[in-house]
Coordinates of C-alpha atoms (C1' of nucleotides) in Angstrom, one line a residue:
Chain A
X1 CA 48.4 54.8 -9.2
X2 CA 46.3 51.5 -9.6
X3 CA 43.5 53.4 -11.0
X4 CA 46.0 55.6 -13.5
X5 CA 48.0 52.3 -14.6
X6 CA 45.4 49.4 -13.7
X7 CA 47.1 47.1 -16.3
X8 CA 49.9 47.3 -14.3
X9 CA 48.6 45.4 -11.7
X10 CA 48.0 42.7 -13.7
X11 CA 51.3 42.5 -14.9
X12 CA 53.0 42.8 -12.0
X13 CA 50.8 39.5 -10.5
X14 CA 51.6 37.3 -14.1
X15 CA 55.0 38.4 -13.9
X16 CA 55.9 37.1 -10.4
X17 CA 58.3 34.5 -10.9
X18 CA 59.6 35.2 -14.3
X19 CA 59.4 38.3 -16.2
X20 CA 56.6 38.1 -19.6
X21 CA 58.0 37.8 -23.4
X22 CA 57.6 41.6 -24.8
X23 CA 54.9 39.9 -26.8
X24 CA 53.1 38.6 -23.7
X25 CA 53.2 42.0 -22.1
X26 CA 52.0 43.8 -24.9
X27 CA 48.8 41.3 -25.4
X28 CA 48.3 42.2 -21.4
X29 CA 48.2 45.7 -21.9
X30 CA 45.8 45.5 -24.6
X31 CA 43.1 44.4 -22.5
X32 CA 39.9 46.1 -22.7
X33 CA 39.7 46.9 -18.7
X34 CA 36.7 48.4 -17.7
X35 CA 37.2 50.2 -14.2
X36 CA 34.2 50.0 -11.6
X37 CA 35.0 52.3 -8.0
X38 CA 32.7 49.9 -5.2
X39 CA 31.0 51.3 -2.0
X40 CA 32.0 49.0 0.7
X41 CA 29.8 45.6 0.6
X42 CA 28.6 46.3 -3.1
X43 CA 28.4 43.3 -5.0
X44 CA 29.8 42.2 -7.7
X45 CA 28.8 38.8 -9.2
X46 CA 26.1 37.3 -7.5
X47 CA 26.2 33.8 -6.6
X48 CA 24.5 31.6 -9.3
X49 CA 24.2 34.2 -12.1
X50 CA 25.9 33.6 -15.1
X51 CA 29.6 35.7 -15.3
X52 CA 31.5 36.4 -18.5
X53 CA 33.8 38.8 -16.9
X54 CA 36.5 38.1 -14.4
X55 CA 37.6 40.8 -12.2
X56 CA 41.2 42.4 -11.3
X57 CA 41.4 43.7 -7.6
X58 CA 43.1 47.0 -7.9
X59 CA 42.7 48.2 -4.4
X60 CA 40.8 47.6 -1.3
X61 CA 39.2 44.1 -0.2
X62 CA 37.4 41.6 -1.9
X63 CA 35.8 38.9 -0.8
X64 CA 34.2 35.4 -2.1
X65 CA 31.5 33.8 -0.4
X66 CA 28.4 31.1 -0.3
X67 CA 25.3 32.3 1.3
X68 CA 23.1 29.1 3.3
X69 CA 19.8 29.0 4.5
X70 CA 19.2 30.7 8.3
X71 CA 21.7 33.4 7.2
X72 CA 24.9 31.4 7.5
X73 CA 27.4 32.7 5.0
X74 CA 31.0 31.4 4.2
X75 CA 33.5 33.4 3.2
X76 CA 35.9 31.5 1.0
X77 CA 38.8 33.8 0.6
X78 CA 39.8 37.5 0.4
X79 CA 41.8 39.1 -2.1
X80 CA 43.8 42.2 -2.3
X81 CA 45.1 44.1 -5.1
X82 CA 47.0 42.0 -7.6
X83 CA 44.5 39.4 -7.4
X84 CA 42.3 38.0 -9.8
X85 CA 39.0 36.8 -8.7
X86 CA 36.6 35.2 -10.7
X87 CA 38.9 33.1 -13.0
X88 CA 37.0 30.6 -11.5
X89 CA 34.5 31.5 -13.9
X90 CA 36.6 31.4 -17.0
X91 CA 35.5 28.4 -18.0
X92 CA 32.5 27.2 -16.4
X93 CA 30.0 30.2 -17.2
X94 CA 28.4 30.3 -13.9
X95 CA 29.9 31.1 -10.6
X96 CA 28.2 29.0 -7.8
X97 CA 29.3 31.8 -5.0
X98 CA 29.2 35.5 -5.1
X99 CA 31.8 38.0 -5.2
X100 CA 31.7 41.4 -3.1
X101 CA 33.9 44.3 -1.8
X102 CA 34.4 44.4 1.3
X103 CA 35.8 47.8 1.9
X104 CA 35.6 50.7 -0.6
X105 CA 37.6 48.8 -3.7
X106 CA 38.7 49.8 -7.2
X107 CA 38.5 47.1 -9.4
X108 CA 39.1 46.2 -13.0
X109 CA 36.2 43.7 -15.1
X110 CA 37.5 41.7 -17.8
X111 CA 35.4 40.2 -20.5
X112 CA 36.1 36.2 -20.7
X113 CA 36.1 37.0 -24.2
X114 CA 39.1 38.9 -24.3
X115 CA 41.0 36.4 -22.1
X116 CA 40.1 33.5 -23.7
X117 CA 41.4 35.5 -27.0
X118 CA 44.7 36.4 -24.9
X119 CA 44.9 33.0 -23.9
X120 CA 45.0 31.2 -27.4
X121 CA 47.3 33.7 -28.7
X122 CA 49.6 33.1 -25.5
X123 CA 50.1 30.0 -24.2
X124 CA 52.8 31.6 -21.8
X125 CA 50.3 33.8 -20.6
X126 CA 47.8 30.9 -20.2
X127 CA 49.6 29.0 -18.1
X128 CA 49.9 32.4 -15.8
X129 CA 46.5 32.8 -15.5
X130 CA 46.5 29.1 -14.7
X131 CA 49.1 29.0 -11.7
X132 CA 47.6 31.7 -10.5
X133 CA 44.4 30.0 -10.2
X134 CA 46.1 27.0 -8.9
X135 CA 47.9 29.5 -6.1
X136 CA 44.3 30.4 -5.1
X137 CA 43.5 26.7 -5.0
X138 CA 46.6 26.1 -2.5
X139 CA 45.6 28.5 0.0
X140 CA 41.6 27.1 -0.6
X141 CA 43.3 23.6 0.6
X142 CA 45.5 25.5 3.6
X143 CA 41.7 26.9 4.9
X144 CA 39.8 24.0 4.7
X145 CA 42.3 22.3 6.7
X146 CA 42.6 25.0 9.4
X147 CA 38.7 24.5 9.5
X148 CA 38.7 20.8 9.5
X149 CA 41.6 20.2 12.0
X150 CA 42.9 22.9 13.7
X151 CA 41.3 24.6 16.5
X152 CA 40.1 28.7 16.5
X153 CA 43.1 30.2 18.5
X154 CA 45.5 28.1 15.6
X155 CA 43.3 29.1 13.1
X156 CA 43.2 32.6 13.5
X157 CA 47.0 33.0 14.0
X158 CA 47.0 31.1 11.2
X159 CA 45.0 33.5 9.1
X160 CA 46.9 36.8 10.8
X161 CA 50.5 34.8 8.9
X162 CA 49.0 34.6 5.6
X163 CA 47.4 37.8 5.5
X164 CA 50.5 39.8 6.8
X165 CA 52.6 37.8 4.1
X166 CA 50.4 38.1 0.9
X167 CA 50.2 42.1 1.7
X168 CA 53.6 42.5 2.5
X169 CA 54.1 40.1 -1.1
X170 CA 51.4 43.1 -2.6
X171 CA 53.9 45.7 -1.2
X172 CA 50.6 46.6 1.4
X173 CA 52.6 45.6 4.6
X174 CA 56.1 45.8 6.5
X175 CA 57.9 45.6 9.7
X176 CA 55.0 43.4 11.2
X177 CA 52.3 45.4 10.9
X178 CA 49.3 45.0 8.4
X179 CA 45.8 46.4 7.3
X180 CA 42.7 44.2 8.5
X181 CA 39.7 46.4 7.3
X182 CA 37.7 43.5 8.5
X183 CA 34.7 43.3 11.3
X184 CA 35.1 40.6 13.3
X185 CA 31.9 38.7 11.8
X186 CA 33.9 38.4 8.3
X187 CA 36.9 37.3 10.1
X188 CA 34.2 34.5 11.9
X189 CA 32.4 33.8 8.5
X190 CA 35.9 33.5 6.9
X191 CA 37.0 31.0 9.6
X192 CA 34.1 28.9 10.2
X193 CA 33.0 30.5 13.8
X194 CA 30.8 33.2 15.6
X195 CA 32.0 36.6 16.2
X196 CA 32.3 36.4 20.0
X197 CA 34.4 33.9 19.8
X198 CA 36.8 35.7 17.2
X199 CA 36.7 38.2 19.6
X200 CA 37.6 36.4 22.3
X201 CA 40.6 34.0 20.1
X202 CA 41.9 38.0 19.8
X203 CA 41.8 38.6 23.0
X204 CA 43.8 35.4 23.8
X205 CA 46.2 36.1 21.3
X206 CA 46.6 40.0 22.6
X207 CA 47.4 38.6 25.9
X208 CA 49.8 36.2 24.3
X209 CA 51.8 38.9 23.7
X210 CA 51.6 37.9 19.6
X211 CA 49.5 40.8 18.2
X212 CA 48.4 43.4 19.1
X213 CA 45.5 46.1 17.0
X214 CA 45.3 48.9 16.1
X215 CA 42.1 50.5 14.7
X216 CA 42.1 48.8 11.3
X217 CA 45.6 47.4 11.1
X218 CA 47.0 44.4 13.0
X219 CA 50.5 44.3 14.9
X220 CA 52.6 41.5 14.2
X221 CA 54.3 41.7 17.6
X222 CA 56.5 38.1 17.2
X223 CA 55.5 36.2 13.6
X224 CA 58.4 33.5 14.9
X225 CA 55.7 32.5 17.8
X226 CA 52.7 33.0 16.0
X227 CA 53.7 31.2 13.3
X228 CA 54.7 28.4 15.6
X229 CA 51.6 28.3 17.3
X230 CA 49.9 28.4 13.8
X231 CA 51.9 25.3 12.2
X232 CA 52.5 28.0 9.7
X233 CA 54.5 26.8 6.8
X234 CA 54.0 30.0 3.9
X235 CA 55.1 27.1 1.1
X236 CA 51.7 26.8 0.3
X237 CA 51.8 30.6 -1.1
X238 CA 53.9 29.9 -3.8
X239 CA 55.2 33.5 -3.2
X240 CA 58.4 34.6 -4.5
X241 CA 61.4 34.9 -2.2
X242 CA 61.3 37.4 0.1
X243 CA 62.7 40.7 0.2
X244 CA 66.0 41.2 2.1
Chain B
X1 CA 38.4 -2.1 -19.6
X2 CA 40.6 0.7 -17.8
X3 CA 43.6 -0.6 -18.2
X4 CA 43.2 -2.0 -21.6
X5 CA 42.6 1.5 -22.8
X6 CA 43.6 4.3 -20.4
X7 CA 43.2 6.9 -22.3
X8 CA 40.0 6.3 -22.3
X9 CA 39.3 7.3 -19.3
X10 CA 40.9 10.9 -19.7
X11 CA 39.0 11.2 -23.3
X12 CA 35.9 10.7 -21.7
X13 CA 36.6 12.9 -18.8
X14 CA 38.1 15.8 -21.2
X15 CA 35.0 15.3 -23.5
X16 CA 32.4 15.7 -21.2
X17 CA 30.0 18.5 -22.4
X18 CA 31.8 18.9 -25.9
X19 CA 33.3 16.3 -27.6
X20 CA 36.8 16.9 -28.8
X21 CA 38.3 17.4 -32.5
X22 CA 39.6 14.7 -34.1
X23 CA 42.9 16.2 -33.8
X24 CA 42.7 16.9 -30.1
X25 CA 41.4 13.2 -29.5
X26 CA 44.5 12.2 -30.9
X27 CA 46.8 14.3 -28.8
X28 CA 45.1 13.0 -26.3
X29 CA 45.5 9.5 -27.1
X30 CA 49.3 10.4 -28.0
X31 CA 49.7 11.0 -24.4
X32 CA 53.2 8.6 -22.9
X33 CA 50.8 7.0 -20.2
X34 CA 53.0 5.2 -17.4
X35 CA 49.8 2.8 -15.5
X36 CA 50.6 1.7 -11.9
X37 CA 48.6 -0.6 -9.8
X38 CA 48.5 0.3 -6.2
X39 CA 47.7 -1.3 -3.4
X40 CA 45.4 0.0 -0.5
X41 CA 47.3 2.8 1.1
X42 CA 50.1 3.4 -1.0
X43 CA 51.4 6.8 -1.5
X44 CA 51.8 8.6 -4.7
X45 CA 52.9 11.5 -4.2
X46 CA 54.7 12.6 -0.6
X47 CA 53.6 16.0 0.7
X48 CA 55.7 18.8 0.0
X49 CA 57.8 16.7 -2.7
X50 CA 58.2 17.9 -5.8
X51 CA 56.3 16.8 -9.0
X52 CA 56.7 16.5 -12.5
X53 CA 53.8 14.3 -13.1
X54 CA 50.0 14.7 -13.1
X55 CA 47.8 11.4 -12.4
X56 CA 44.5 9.7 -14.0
X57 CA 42.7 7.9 -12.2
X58 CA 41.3 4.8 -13.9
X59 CA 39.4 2.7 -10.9
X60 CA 39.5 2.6 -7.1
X61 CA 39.7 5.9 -5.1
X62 CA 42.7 8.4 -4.4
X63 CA 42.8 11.3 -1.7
X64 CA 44.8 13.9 -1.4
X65 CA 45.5 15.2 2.1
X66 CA 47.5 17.2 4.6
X67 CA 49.4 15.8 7.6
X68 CA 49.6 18.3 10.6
X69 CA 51.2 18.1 13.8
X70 CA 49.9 15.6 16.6
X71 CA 48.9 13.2 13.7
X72 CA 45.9 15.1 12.5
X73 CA 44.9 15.1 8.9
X74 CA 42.2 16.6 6.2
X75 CA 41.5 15.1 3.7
X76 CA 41.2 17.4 1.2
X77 CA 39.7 15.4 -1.7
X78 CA 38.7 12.1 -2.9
X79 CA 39.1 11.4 -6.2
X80 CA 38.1 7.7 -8.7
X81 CA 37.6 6.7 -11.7
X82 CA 38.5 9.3 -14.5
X83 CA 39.7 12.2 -12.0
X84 CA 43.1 14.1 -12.8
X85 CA 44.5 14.6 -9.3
X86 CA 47.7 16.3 -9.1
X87 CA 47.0 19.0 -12.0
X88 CA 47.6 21.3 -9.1
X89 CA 51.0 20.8 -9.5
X90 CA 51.4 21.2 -13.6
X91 CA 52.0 24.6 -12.9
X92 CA 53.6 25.1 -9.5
X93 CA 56.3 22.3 -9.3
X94 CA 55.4 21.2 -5.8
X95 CA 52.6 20.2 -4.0
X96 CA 51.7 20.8 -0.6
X97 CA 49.7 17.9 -0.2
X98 CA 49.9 14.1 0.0
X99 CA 48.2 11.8 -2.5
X100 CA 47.4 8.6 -1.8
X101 CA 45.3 5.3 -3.1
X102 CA 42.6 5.0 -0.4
X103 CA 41.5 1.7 -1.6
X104 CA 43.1 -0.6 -4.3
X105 CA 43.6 1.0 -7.5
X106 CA 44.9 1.7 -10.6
X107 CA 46.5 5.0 -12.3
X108 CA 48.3 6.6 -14.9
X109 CA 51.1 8.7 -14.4
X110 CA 51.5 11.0 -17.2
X111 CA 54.5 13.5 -16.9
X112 CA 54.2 17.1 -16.9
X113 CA 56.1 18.0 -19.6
X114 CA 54.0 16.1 -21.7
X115 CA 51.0 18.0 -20.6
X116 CA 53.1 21.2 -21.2
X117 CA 53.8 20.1 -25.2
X118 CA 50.2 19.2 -25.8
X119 CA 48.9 22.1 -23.6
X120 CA 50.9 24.4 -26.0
X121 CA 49.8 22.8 -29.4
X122 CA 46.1 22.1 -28.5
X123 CA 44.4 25.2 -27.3
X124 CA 40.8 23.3 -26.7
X125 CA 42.7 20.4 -24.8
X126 CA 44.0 23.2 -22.4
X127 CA 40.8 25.1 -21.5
X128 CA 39.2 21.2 -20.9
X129 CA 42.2 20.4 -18.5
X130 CA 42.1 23.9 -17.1
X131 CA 38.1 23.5 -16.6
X132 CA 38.6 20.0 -14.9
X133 CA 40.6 21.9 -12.3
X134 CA 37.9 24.7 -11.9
X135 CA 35.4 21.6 -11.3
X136 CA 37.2 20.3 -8.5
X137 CA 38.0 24.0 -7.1
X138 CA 34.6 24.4 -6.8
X139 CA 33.9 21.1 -4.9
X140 CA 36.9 22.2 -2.7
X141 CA 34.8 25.3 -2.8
X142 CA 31.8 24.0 -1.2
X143 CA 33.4 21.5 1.1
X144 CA 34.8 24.7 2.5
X145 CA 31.5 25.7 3.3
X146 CA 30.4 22.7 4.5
X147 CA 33.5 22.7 7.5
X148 CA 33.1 26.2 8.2
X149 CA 28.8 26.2 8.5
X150 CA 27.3 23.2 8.3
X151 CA 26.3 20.8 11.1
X152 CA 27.8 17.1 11.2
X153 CA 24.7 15.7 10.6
X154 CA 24.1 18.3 7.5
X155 CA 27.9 17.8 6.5
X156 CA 27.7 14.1 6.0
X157 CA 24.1 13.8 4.3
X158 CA 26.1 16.7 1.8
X159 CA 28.8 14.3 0.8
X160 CA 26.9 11.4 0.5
X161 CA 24.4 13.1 -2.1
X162 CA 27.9 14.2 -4.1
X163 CA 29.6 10.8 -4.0
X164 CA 26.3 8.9 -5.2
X165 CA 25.9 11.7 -8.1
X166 CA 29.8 12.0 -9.0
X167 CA 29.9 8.1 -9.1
X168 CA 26.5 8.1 -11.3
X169 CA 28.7 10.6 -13.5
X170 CA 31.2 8.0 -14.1
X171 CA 29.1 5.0 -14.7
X172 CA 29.7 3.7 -10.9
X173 CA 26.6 3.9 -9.4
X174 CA 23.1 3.8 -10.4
X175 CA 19.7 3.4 -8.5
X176 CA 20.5 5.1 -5.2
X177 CA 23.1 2.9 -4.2
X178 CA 26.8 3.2 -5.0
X179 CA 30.1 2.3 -3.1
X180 CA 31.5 3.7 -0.3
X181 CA 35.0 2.5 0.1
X182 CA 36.1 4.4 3.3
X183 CA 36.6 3.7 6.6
X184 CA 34.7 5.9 9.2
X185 CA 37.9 7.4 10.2
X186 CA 38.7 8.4 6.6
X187 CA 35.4 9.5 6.3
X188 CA 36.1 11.7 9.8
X189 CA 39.1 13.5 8.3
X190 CA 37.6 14.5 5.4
X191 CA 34.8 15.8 7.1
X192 CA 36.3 17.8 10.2
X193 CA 35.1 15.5 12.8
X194 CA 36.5 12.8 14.8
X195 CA 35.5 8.3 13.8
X196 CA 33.2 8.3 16.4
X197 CA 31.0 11.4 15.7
X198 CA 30.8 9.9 12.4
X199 CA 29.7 6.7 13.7
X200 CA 26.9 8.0 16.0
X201 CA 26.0 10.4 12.9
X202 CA 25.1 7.9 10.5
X203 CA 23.6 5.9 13.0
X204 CA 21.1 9.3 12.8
X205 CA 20.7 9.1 8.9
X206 CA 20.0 5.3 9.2
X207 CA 17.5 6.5 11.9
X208 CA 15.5 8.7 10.0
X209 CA 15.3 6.7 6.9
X210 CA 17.4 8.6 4.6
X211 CA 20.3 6.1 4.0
X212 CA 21.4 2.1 4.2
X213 CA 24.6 0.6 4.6
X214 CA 25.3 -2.7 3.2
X215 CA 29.2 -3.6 3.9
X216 CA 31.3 -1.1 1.3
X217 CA 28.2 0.0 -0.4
X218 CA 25.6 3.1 0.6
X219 CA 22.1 3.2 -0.1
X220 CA 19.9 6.4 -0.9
X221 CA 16.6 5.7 0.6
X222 CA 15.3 8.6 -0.3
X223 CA 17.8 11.5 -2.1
X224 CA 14.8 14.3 -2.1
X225 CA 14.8 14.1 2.0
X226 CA 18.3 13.3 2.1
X227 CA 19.6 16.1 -0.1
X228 CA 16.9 18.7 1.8
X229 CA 18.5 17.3 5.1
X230 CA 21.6 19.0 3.7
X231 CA 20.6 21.7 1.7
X232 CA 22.5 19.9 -1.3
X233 CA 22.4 21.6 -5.0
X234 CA 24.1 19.9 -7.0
X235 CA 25.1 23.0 -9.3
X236 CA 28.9 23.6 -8.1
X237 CA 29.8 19.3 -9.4
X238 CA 29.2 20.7 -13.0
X239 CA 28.0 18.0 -13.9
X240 CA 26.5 17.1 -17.5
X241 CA 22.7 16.9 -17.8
X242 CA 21.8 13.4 -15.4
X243 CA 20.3 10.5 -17.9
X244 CA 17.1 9.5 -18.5
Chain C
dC1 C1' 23.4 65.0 19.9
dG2 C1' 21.6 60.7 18.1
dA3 C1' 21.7 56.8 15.7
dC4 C1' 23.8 52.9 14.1
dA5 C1' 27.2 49.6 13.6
dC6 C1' 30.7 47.2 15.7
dA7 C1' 33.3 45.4 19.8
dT8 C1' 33.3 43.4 24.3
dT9 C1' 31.7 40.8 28.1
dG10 C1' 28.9 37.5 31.0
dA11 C1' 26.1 33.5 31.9
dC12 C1' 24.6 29.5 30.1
dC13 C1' 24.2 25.6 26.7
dA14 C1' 25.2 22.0 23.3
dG15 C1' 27.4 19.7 19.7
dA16 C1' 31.3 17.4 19.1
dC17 C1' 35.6 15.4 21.3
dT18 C1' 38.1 12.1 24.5
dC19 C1' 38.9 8.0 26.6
dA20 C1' 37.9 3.4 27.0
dA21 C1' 35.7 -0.9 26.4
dA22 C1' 33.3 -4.2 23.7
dG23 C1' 31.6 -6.3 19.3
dC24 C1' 32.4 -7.5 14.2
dT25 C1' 34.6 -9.1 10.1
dA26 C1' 37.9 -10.4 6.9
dG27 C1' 42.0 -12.2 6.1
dT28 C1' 46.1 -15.5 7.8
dG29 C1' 48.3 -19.4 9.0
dG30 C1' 48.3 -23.8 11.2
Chain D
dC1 C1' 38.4 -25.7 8.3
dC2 C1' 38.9 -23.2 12.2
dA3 C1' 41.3 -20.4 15.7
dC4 C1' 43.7 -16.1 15.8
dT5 C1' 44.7 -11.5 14.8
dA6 C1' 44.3 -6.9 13.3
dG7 C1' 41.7 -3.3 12.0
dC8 C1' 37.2 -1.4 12.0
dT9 C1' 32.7 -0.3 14.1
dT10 C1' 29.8 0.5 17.8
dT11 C1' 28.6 2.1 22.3
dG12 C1' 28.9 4.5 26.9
dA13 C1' 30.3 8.1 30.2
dG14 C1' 32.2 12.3 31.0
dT15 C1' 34.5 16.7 29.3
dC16 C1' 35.3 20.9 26.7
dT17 C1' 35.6 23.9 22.9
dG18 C1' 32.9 26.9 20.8
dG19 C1' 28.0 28.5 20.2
dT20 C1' 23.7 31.2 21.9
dC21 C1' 21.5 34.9 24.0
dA22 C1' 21.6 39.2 25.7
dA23 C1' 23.4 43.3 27.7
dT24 C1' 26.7 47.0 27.7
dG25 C1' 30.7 49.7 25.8
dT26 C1' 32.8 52.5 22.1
dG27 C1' 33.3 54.9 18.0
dT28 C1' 32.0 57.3 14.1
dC29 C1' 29.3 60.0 11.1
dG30 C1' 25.5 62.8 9.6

DNA sequence: CGACACATTGACCAGACTCAAAGCTAGTGG
DNA sequence: CCACTAGCTTTGAGTCTGGTCAATGTGTCG
């Protein structure tokens, strides 16, 4: 489906919120998209190059991260399909981190030329691209504060919130339960620890009684507590109401 | 100076790299600018409130920051002289973070709606405003990093080399020394740590040489060690070339 | 069946936190 | 002009969360 129609995804994400002009759609769906199938871990901007294309996640994981010296990496955030890595770039050239799948992904690249072309033309569809970089920006802030001030068990119930809710938001999740294609090192590169201890914080939070897993998918088993435990507050998603 | 003309300030910040049209330059300067002077530790905008204005910074510092439970915060940014905090809510309405004046200081309020109208006439002044939020994304970016994998030691050398360079940017510092208006415990919840690891950590710096403190003001005994220390590149301020 | 990557567990360690007590310093009011 | 205060910095002693190192399970895929 995302591979047949990939400029629906697109349209789907700018649309959240209120619906595009005809016009606006239009100019969306004539967007040179050039589709790229990934291998698990291929990359897909490397940190420091130049970058005149952003990139569409149609399915599978992606994920943005700064590599250190002694083989410390951050992982800066993950993004599903809908999502629209790489805007960073849009207008600064460069991208100072690099940009990888995670799992097997589809993905669609788009030249800044053609968006900086949509974007004059559209001011409405400007200022989509715009909140949804500033929606990416929001959950940027919610992670460095759950790395600055909240401790590993918050912070990875934290993490398990978001991610259920911005799949289920992608129409990838329901009834509590959620894909987590992720080895625990990712998670602990994502969320400023070491691996053992992720695996531990999971254990904790099995025995809790607030998830539980399965293979690659995560069991919600009571968001009410978990969110509690988490100071979760999903504001800072900017999703749109949820479904009944 | 800053108050006589505050749209300076902006100009200068929107025409860093390229200068702006004549026509642009006087959109900009068209701008309804409403300037406040704070004192110390006054708010400006309340977490989670909404917002229908974006601020300038014209002298002093600002920080945005979150308030958890049990009277923890992050500090999520610090922002003076010519900064836009608050663009982060021209899009979405509401912000899900305080902003505050750290020290004395002095700002213009401009409301969104005017940012909107020239936004939507002026192209070029768009992609400048949208650029100035990629820039502090990608400092958010690698303070990020800097919670999640560096050491406090590492962590504070880091922002010391980007406050001395960001200042230099904005004509407030020159020489290797610059001001450091913060109080240790400021400094701490911007950082992830607590006052008094800060405390014992710059004691370490001033120990090996690599900075001075002289009441509000920081000196940069030597930036080559210092910046080493803390495996600083200063690639993701985007920053124009440094002077002569 | 191996090989390899990932998850799990144990034992031990250390960087950073907590609690608490002094020093400093700048501003205030008598 | 000086004592007083309030807030900040500095230091010490002890604790703990989370890291390190290393071994052992557990799948999964060719």
């Amino acid at each position: 489906m995302a591979i047949d129609h990939p400029h629906e995804a697109v349209l789907r994400r700018l649309g959240r919120g209120a619906p595009l002009s005809e016009a606006e759609r239009r100019a969306v769906e004539g967007l040179p998209l050039r589709i790229r199938t990934l291998a698990p871990r291929s990359m897909i901007v490397h940190q420091g190059d130049p970058s005149d294309t952003c990139c569409a996640v149609l399915s599978g994981w992606v994920g943005c991260f700064k590599i250190l010296a002694e083989g410390r990496r951050q992982i800066l955030a993950f993004h599903i399909a809908g999502d629209l890595p790489g805007l960073q770039s849009l207008h600064l050239g460069t991208v100072d981190h690099g940009i990888a799948a995670l799992t097997g992904a589809t993905v669609a690249l788009i030249p800044h030329a053609a968006l900086h072309d949509l974007v004059e033309r559209h001011p409405g569809v400007a200022a989509r691209l715009w909140r949804e970089t500033l929606v990416n920006v929001s959950i940027l802030r919610e992670w460095l504060t759950g790395l600055g001030r909240r401790s590993a068990y918050e912070r990875i119930a934290h993490f398990l919130c978001e991610t259920y809710l911005r799949q289920r938001a992608a129409g990838l999740a329901e009834d509590g339960r959620c894909p987590l294609p992720l080895t625990q090192t990712e998670l602990a590169d994502a969320l400023g620890m070491t691996s053992v201890h992720v695996n531990r914080t999971l254990k904790d939070l099995r025995g809790s009684q607030l998830i539980a897993q399965e293979q690659r998918t995560i069991v919600i088993r009571d968001f009410a507590r978990l969110s509690a435990a988490a100071e979760f507050d999903p504001t800072y998603l900017h999703l749109p109401p949820a479904p009944a």
